[in-house]
One Martini backbone bead per residue (centre of mass of N, CA, C, O) as a GRO file, in nm:
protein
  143
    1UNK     BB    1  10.416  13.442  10.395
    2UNK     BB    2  10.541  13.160  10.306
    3UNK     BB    3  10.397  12.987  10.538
    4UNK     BB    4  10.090  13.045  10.468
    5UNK     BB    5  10.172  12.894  10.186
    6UNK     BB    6  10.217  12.619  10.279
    7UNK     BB    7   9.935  12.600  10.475
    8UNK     BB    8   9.763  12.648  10.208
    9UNK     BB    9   9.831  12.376  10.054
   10UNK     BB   10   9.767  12.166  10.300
   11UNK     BB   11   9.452  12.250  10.304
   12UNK     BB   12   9.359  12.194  10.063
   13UNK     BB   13   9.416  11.924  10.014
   14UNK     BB   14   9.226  11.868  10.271
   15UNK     BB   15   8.939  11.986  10.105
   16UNK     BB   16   8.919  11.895   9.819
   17UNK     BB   17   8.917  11.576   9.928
   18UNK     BB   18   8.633  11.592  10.098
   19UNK     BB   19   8.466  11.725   9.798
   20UNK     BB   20   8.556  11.560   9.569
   21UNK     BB   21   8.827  11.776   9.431
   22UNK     BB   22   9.040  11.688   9.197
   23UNK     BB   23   9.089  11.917   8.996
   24UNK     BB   24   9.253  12.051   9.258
   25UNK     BB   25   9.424  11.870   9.412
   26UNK     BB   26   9.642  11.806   9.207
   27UNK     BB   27   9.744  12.155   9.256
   28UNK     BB   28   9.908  12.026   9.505
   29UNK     BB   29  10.119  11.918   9.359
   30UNK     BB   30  10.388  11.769   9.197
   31UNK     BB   31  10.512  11.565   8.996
   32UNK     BB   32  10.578  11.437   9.253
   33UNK     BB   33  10.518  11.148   9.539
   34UNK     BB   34  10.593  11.083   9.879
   35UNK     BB   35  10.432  10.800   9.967
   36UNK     BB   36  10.356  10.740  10.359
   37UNK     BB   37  10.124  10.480  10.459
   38UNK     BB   38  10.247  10.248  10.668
   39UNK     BB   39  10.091  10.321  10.960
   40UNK     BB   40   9.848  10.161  10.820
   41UNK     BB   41   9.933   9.950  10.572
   42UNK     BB   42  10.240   9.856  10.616
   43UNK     BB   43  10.373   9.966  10.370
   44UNK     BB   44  10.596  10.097  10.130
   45UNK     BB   45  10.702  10.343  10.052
   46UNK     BB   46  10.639  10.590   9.771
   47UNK     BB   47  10.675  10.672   9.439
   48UNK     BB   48  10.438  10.897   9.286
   49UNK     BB   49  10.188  11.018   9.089
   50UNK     BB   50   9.934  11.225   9.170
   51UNK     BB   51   9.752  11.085   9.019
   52UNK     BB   52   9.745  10.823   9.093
   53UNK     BB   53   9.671  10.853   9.392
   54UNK     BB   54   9.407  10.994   9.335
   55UNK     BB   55   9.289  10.695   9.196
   56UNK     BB   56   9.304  10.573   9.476
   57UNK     BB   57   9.121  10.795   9.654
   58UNK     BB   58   8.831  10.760   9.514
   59UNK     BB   59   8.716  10.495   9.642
   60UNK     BB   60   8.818  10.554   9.931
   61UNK     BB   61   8.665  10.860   9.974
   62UNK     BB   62   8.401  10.796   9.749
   63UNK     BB   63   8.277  10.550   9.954
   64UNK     BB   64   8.217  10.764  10.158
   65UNK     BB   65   7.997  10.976  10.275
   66UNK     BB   66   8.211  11.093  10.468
   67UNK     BB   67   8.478  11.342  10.534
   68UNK     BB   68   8.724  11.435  10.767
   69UNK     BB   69   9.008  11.673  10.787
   70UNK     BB   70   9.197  11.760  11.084
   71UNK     BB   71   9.411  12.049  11.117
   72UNK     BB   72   9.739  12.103  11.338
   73UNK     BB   73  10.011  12.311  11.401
   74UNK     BB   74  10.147  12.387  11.199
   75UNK     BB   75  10.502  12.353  11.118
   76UNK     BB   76  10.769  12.550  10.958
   77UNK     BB   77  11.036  12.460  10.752
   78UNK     BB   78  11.269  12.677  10.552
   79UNK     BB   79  11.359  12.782  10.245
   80UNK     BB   80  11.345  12.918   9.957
   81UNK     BB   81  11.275  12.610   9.769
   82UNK     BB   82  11.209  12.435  10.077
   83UNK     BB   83  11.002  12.231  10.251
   84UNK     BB   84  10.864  12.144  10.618
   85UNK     BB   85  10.592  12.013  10.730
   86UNK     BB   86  10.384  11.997  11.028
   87UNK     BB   87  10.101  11.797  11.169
   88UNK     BB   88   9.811  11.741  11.283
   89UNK     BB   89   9.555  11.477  11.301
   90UNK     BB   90   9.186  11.434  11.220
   91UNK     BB   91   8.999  11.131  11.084
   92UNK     BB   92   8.725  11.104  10.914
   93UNK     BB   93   8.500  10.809  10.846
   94UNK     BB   94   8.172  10.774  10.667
   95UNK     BB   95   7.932  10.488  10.686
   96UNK     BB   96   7.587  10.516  10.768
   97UNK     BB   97   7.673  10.468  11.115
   98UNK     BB   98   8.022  10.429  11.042
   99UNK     BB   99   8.316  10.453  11.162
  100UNK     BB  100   8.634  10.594  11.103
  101UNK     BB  101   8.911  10.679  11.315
  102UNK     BB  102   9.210  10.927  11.338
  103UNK     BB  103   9.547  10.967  11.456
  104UNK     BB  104   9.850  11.239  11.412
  105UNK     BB  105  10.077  11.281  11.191
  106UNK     BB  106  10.254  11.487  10.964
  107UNK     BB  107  10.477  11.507  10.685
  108UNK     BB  108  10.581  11.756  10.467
  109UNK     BB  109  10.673  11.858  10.132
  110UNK     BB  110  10.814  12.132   9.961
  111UNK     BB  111  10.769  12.333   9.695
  112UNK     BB  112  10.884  12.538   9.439
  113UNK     BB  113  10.710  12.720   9.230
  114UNK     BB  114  10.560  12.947   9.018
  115UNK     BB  115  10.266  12.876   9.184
  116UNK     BB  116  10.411  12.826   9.421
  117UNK     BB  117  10.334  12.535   9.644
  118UNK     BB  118  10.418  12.202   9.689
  119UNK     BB  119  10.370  11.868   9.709
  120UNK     BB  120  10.577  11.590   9.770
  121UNK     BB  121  10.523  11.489  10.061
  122UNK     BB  122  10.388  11.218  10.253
  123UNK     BB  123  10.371  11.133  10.624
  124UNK     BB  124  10.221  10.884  10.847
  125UNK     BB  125  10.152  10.937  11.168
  126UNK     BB  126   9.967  10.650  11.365
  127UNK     BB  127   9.841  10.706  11.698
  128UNK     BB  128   9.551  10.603  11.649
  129UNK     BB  129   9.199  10.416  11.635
  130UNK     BB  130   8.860  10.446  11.567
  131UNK     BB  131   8.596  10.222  11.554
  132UNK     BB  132   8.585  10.040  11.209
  133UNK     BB  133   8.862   9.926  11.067
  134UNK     BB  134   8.729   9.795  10.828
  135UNK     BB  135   8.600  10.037  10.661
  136UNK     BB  136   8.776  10.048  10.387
  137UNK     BB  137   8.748   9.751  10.298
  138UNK     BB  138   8.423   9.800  10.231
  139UNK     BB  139   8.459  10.028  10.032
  140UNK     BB  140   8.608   9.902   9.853
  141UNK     BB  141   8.453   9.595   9.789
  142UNK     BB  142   8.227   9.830   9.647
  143UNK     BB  143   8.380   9.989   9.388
   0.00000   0.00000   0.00000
């Protein structure tokens, strides 16, 4: 029951995201979070509040006219109140006739909390991308 519910929080994280239910989102995390996004921006991974990470998601995921993240594999290893769950990914994101797609990794933190478990930790590691890589530029430049 443990795993369904850790494969359950990280599946509706990126449900929520992509039908831009920010509202919904937010209860998808801890009240921190350690967001890697190395493998695709350069830049060095950080802890920030769950709202500021959703509040920098909004331009760049809802400048898109549609996004579709689907995982796979989820696999999860945990004690009584944390665990760590990989999962593979193929991440679509379209405007107009141009899309931009990823694939890779992620690796999840995850904690017990009252309601269930929450996602403290995201990890993205980039192994491919195909179609137009300026595209989340273009989509940012206009938001």
């Amino acid at each position: 029951m443990g795993a369904l519910a850790m494969q359950d929080v990280i599946l509706k994280l990126f449900w929520h995201a992509d039908r831009r239910e920010w509202d919904e989102l937010i209860k998808c995390f801890g009240h921190r979070l350690l967001a890697d996004y190395s493998s695709i921006t350069g830049k060095p991974a950080k802890e920030i509040d769950p709202a500021d990470q959703i509040a920098m998601w909004k331009p760049l995921l809802g400048g898109f006219d549609a996004t579709q993240h689907l995982l796979s594999g989820i696999r999860v290893e945990s004690t009584e109140e944390s665990a760590t769950a990989y999962a593979q990914f193929q991440a679509q994101h379209v405007l107009g006739d141009e899309f931009w797609m990823l694939g890779g990794s992620y690796e999840f933190g995850l904690e017990r909390v009252n309601h269930g478990w929450c996602v403290t930790r995201m990890v993205v590691t980039k192994l491919w991308e195909s179609g137009n890589t300026e595209l989340p530029r273009k989509v940012l430049d206009k938001a």
